[in-house]
Tab-separated table of N, CA and C in Angstrom:
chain	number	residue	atom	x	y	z
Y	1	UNK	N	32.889	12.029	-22.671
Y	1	UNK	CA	32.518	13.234	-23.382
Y	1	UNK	C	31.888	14.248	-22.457
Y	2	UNK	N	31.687	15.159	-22.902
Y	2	UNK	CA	31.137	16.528	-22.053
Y	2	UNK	C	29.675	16.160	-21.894
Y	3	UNK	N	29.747	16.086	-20.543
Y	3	UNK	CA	28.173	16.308	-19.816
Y	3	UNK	C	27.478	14.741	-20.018
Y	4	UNK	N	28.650	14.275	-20.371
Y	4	UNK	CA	27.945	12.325	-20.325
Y	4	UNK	C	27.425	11.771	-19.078
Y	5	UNK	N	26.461	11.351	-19.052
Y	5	UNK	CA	26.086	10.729	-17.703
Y	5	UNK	C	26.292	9.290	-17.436
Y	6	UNK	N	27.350	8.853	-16.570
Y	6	UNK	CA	27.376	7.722	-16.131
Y	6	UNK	C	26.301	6.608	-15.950
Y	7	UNK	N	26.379	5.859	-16.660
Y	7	UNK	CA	25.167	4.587	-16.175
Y	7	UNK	C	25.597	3.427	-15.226
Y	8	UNK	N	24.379	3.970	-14.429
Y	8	UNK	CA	24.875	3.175	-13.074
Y	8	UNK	C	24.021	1.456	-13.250
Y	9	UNK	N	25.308	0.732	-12.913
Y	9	UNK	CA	25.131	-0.675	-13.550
Y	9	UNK	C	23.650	-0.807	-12.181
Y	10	UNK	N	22.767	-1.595	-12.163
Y	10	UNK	CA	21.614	-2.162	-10.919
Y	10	UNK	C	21.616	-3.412	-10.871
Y	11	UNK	N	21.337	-4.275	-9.776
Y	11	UNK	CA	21.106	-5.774	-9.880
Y	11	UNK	C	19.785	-5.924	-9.349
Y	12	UNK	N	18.929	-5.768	-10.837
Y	12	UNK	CA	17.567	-5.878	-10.678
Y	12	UNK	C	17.180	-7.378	-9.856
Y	13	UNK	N	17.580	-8.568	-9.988
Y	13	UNK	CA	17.366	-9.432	-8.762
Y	13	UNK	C	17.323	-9.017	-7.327
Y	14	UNK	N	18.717	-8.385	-6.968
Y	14	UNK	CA	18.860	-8.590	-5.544
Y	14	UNK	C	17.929	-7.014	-5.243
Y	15	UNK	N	18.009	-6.190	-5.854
Y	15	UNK	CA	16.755	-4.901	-5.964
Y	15	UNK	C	15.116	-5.595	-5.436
Y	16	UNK	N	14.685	-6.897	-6.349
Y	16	UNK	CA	13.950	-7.441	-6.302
Y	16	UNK	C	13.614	-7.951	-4.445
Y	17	UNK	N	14.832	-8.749	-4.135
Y	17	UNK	CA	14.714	-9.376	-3.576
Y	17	UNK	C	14.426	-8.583	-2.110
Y	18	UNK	N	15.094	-7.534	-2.215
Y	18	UNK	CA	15.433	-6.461	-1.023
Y	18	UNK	C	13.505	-6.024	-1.134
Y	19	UNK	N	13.542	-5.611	-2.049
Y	19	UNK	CA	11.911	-5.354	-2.317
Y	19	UNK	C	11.116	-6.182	-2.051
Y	20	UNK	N	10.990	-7.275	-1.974
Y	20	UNK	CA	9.948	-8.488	-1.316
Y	20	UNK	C	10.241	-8.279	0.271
Y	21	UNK	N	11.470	-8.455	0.373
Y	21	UNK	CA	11.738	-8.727	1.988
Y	21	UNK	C	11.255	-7.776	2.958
Y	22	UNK	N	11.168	-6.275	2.379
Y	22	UNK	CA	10.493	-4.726	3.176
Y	22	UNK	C	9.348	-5.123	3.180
Y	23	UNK	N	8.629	-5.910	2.069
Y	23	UNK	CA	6.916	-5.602	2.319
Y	23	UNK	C	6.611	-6.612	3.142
Y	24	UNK	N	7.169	-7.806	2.683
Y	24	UNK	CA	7.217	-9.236	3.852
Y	24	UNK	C	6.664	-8.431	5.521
Y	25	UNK	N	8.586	-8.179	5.801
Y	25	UNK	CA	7.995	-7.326	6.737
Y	25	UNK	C	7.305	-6.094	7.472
Y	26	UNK	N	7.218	-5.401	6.772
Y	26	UNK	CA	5.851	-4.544	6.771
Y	26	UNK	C	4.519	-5.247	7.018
Y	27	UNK	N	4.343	-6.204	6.449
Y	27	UNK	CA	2.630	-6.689	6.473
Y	27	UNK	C	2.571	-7.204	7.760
Y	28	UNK	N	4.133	-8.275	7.791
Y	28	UNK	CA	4.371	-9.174	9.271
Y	28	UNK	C	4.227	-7.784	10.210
Y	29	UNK	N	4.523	-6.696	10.204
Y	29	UNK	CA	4.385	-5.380	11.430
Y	29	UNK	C	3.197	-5.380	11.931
Y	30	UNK	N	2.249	-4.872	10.775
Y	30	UNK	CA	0.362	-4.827	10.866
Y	30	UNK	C	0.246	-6.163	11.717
Y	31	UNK	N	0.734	-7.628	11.266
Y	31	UNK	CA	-0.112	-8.800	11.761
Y	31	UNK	C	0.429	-8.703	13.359
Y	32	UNK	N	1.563	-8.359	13.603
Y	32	UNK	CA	2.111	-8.578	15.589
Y	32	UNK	C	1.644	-6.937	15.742
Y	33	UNK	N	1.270	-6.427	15.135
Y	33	UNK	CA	0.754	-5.061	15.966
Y	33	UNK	C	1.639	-4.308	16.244
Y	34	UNK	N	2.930	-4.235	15.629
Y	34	UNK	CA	4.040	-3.642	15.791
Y	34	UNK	C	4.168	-2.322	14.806
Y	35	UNK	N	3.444	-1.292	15.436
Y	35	UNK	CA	3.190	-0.019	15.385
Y	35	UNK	C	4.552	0.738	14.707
Y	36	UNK	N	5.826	0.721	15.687
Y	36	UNK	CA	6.832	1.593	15.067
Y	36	UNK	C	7.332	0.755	13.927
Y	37	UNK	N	7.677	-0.321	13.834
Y	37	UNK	CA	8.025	-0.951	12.333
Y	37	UNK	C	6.939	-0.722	11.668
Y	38	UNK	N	5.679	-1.014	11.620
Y	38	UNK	CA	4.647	-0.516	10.480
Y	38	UNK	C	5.261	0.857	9.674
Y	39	UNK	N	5.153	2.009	11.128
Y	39	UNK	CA	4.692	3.014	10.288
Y	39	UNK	C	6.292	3.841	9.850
Y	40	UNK	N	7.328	3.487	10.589
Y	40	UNK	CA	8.793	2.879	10.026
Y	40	UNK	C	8.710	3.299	8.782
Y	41	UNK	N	8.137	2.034	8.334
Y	41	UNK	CA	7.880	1.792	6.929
Y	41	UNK	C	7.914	3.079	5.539
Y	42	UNK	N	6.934	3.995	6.133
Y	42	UNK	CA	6.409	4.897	5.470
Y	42	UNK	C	7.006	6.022	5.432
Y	43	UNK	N	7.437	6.604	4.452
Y	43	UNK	CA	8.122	8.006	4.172
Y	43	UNK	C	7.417	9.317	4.972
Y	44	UNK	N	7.899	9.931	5.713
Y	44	UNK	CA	7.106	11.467	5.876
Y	44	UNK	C	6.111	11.937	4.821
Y	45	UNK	N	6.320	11.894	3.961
Y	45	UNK	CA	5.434	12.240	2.910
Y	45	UNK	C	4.194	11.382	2.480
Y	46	UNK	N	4.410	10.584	2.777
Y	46	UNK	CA	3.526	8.737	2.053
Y	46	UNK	C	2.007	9.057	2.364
Y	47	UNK	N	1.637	8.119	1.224
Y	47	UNK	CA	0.216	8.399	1.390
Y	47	UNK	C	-0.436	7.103	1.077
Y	48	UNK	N	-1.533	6.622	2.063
Y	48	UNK	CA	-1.826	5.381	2.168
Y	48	UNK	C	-3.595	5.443	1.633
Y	49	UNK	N	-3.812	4.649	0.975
Y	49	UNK	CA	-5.130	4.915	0.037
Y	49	UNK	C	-5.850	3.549	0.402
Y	50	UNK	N	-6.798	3.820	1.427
Y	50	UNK	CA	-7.456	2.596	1.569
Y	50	UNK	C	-8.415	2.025	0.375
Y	51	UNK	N	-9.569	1.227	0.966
Y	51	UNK	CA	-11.002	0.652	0.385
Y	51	UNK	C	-11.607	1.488	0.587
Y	52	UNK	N	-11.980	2.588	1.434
Y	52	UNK	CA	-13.267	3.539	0.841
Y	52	UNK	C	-12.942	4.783	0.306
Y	53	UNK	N	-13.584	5.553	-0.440
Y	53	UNK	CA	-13.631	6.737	-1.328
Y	53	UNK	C	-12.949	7.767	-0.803
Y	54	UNK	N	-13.428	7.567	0.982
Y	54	UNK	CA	-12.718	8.812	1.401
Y	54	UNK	C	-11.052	8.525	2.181
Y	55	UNK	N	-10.674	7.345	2.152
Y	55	UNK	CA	-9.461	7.091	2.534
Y	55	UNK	C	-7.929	7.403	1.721
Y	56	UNK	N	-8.540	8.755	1.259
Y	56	UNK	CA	-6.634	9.055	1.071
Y	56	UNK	C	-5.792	9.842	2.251
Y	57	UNK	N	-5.237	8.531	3.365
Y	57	UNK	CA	-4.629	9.501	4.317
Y	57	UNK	C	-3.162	9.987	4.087
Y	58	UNK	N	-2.945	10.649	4.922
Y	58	UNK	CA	-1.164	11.320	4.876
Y	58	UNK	C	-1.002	10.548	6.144
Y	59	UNK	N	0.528	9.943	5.970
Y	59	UNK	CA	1.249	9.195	6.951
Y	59	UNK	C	0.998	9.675	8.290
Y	60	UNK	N	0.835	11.202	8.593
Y	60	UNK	CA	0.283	11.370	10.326
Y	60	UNK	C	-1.417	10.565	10.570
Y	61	UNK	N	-2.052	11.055	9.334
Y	61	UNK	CA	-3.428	10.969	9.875
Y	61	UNK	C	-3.822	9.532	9.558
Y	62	UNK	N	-3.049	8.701	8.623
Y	62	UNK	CA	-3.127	6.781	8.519
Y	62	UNK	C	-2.448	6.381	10.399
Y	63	UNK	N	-1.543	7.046	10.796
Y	63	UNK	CA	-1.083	6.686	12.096
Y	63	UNK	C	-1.619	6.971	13.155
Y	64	UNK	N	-2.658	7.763	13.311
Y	64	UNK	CA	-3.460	8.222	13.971
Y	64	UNK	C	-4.581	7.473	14.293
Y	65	UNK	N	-4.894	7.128	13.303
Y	65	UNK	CA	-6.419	6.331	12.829
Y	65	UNK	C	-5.990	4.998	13.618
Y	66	UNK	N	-5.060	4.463	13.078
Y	66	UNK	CA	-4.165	3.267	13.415
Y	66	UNK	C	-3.798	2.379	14.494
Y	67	UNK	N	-3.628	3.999	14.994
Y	67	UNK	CA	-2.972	3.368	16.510
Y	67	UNK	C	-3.682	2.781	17.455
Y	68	UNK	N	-5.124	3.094	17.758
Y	68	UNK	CA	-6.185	1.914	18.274
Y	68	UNK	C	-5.698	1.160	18.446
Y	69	UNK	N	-6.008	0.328	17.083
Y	69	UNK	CA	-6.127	-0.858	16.580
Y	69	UNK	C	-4.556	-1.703	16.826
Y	70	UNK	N	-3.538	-1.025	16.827
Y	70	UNK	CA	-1.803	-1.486	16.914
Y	70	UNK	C	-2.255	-1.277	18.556
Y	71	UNK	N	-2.787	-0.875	19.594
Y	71	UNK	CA	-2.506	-0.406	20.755
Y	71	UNK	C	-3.200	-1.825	20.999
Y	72	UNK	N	-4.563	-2.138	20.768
Y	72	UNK	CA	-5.183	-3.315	21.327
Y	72	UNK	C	-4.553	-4.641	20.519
Y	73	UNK	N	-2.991	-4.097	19.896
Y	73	UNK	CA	-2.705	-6.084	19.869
Y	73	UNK	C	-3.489	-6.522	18.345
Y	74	UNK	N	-4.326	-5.892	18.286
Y	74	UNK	CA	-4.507	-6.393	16.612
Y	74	UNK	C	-4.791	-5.392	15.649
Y	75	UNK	N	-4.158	-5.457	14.751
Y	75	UNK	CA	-3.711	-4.618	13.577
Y	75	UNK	C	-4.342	-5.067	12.374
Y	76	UNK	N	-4.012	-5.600	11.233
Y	76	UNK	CA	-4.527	-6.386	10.543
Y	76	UNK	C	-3.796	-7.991	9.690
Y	77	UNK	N	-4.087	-8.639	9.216
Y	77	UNK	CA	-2.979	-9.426	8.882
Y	77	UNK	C	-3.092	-10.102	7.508
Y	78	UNK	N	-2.247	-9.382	6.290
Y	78	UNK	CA	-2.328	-9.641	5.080
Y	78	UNK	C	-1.358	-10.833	4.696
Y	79	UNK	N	-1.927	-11.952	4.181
Y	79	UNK	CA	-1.257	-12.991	3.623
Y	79	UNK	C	-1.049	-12.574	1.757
Y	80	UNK	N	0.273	-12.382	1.557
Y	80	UNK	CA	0.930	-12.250	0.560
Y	80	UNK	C	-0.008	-13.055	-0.754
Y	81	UNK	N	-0.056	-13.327	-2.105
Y	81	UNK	CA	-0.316	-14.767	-3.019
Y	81	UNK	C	0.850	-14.134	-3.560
Y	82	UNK	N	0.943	-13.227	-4.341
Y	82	UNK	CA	1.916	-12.801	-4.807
Y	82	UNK	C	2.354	-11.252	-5.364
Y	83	UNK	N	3.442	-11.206	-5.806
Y	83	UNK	CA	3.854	-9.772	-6.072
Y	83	UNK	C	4.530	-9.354	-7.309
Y	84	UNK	N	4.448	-8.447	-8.428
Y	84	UNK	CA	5.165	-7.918	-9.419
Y	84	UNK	C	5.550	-6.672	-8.845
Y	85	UNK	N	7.096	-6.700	-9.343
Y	85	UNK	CA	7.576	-5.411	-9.038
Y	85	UNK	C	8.233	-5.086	-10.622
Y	86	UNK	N	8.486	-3.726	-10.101
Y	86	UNK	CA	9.378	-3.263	-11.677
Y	86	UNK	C	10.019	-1.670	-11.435
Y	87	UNK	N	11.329	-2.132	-11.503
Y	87	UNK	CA	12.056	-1.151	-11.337
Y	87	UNK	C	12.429	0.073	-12.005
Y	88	UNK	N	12.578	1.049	-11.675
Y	88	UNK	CA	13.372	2.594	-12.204
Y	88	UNK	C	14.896	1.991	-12.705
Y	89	UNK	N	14.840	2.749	-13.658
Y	89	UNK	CA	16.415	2.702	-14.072
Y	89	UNK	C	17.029	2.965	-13.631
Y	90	UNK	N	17.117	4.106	-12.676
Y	90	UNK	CA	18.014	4.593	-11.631
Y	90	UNK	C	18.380	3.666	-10.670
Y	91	UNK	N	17.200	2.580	-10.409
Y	91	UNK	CA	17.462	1.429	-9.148
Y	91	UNK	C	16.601	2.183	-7.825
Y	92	UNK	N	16.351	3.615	-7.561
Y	92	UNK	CA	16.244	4.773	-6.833
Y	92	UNK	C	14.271	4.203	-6.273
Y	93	UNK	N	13.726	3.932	-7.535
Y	93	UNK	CA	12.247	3.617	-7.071
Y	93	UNK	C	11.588	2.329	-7.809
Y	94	UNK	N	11.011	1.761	-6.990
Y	94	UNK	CA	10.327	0.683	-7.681
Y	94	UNK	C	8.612	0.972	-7.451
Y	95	UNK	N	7.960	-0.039	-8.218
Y	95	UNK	CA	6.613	0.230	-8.324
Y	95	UNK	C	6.149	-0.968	-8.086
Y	96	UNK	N	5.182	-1.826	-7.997
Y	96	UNK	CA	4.578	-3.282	-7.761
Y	96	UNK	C	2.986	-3.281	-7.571
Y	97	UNK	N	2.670	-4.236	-7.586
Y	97	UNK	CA	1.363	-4.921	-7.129
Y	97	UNK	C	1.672	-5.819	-6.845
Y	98	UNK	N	0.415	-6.359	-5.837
Y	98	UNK	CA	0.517	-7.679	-5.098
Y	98	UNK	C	-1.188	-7.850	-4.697
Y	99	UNK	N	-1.399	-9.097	-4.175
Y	99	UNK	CA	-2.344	-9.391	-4.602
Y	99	UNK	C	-2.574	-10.553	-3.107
Y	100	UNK	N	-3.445	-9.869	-2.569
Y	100	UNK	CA	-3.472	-10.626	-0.602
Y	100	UNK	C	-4.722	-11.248	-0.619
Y	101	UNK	N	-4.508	-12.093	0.768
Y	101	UNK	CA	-5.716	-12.415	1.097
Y	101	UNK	C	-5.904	-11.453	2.634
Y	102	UNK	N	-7.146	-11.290	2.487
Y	102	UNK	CA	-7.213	-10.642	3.780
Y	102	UNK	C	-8.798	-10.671	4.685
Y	103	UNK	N	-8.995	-10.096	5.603
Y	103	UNK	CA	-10.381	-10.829	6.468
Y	103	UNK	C	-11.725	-9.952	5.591
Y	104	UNK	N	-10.760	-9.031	4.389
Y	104	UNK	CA	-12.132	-8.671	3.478
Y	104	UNK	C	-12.181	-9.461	2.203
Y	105	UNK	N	-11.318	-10.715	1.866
Y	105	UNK	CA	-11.163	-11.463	1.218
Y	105	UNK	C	-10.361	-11.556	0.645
Y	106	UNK	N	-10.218	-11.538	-0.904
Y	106	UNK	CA	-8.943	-11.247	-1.841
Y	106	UNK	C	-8.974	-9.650	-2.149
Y	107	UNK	N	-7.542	-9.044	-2.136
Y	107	UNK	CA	-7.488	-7.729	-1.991
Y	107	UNK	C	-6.410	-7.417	-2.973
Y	108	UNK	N	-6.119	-6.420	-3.932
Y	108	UNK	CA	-4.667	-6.441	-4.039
Y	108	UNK	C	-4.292	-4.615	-3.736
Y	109	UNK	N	-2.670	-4.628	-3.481
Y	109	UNK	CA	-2.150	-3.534	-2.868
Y	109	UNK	C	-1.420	-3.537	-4.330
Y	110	UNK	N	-0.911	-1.946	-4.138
Y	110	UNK	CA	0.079	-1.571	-5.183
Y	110	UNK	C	0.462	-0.614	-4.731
Y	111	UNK	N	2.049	-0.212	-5.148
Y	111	UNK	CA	2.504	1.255	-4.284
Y	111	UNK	C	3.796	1.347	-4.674
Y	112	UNK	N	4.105	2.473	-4.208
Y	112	UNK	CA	6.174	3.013	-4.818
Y	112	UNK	C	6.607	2.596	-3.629
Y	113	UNK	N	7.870	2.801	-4.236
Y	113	UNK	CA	8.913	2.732	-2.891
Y	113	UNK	C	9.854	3.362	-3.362
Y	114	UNK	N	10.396	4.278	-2.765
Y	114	UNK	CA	11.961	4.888	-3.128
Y	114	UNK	C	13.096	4.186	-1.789
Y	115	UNK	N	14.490	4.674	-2.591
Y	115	UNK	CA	15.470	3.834	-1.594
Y	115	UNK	C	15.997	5.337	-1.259
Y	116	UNK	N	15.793	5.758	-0.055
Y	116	UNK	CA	16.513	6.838	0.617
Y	116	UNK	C	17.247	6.457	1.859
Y	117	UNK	N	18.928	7.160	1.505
Y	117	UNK	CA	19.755	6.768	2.616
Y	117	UNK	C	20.077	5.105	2.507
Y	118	UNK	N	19.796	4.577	1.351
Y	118	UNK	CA	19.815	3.042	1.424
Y	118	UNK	C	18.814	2.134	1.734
Y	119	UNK	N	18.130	3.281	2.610
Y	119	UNK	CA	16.775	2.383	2.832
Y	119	UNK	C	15.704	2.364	2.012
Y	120	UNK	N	14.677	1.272	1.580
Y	120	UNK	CA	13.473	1.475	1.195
Y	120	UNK	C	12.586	2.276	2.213
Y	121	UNK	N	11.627	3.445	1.631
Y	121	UNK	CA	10.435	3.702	2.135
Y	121	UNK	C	8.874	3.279	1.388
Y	122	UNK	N	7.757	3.477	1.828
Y	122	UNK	CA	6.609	3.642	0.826
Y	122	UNK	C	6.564	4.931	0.833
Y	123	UNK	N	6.011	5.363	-0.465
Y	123	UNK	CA	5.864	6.576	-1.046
Y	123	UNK	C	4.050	6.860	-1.300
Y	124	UNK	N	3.861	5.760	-1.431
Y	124	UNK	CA	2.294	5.393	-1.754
Y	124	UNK	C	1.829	4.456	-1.527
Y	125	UNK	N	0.835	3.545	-1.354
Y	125	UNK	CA	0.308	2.201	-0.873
Y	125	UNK	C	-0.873	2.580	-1.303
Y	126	UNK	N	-1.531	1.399	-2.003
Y	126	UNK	CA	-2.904	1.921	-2.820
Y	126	UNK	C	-3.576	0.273	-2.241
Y	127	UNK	N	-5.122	0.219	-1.881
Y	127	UNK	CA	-5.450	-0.983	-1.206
Y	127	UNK	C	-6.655	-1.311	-1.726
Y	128	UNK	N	-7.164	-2.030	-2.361
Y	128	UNK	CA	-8.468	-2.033	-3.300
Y	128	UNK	C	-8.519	-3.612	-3.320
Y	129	UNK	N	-10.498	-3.668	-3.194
Y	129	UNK	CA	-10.937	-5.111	-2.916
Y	129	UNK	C	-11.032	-5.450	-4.264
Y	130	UNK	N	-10.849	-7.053	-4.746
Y	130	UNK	CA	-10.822	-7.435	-5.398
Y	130	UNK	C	-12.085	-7.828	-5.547
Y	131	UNK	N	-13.127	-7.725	-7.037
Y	131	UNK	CA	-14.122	-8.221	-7.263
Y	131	UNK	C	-14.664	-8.698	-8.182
Y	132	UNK	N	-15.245	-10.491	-8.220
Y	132	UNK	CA	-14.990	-10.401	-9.560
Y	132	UNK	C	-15.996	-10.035	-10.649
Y	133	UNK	N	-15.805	-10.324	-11.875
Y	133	UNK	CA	-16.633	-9.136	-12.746
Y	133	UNK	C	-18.494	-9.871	-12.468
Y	134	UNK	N	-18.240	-10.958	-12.209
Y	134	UNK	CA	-19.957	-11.488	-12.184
Y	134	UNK	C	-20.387	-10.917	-11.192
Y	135	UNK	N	-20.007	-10.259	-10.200
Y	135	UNK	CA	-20.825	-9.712	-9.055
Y	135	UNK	C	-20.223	-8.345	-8.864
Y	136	UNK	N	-19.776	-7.863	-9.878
Y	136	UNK	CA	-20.072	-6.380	-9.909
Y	136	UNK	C	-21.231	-5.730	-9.850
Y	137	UNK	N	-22.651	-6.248	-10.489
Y	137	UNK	CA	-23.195	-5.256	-10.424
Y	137	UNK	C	-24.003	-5.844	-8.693
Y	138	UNK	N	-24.172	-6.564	-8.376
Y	138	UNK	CA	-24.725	-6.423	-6.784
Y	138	UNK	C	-23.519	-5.412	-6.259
Y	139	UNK	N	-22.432	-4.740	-6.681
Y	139	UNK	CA	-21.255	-4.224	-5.733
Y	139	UNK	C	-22.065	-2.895	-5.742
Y	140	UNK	N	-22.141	-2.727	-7.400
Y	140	UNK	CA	-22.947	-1.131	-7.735
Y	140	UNK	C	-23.951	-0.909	-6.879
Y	141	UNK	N	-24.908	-1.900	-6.578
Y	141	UNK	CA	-26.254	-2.004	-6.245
Y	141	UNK	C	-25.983	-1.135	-4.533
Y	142	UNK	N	-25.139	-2.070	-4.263
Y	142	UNK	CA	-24.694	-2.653	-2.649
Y	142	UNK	C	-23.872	-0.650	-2.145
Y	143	UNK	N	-23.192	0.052	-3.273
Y	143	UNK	CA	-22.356	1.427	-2.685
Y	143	UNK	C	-23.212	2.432	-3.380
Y	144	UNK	N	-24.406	2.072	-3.924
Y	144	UNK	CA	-24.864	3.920	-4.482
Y	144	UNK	C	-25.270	4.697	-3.658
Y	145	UNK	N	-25.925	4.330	-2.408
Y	145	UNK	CA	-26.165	5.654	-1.582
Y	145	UNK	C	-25.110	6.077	-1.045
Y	146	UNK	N	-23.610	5.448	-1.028
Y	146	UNK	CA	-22.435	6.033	-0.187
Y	146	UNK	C	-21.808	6.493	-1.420
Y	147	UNK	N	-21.889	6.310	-2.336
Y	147	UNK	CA	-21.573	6.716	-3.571
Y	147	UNK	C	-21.885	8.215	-3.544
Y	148	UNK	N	-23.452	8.363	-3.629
Y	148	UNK	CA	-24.179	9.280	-3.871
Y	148	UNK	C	-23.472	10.515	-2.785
Y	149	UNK	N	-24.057	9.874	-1.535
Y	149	UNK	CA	-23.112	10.959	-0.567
Y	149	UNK	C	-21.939	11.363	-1.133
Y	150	UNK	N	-20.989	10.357	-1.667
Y	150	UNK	CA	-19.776	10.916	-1.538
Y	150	UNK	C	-19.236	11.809	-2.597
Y	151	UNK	N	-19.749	11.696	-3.637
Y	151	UNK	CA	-20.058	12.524	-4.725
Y	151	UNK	C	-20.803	14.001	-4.493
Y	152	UNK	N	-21.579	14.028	-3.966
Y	152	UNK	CA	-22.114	15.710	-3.592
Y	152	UNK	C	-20.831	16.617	-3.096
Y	153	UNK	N	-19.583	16.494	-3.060
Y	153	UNK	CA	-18.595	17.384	-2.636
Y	153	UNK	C	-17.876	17.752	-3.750
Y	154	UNK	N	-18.572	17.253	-4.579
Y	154	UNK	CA	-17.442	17.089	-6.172
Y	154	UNK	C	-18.580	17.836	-7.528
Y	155	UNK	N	-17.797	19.073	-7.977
Y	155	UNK	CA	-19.084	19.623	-8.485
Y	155	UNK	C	-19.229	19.453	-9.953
Y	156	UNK	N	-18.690	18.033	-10.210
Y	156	UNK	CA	-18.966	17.272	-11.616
Y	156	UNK	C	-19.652	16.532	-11.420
């Protein structure tokens, strides 16, 4: 019919699977210090959102920061537990969480990925410590003066 849009069949498995295997190696990049596959990884545009308040970088200034740390041989090294992903209908972007161990303990990541040119990129990477609810409030206790600072730039 007029102006029908084709539905494009996806094989949300092997989508899946292609999607585990990029972040696999991505994390394996950070752990050998392998700088151009890391940052590979990341779309021109991407934006990588660490653990503190003020870490929303853009892919130049996360690579920047970075490169130290990839130059002296150690990077960081996230052990996987596990991962949910969930796909766009298009097949075009997926979304996930995952859930690491890492040398700040249990952590979990979450982030897009679009497939451009065939390839996966990250679009976003979001990185937040896991804590659990009984020792939240020593967490409160433990960030209000960096809190406090970091809040005076914000005029709510």
């Amino acid at each position: 019919g007029c102006g029908a849009i084709s539905k494009k069949r996806i094989n949300k498995s092997s989508i899946k699977a292609d999607v585990n295997t990029f972040m696999i190696n991505w994390h394996k990049a950070a752990a050998e210090a392998n700088y151009k596959n890391y940052f590979k990884a990341l779309d021109s545009s991407s934006i990588y959102i660490g653990t503190a308040a003020e870490e929303t970088w853009t892919k130049k200034d996360f690579a920047k920061f970075s490169k130290p740390y990839f130059d002296k041989g150690k990077a960081w090294n996230f052990k996987t537990l596990d991962r949910n992903i969930f796909i766009a209908n298009s097949g075009e972007f997926v979304w996930f969480n995952e859930r690491l161990r890492t040398w700040m303990g249990t952590c979990r990541g979450s982030g897009v990925l679009e497939k451009i040119n065939n390839n996966w990129v990250i679009k976003q990477y979001v990185l937040s410590v896991l804590i659990p609810n009984n020792d939240i409030q020593k967490v409160i206790k433990a960030k209000q003066k960096n809190d406090a600072i970091f809040l005076k730039q914000f005029k709510n």
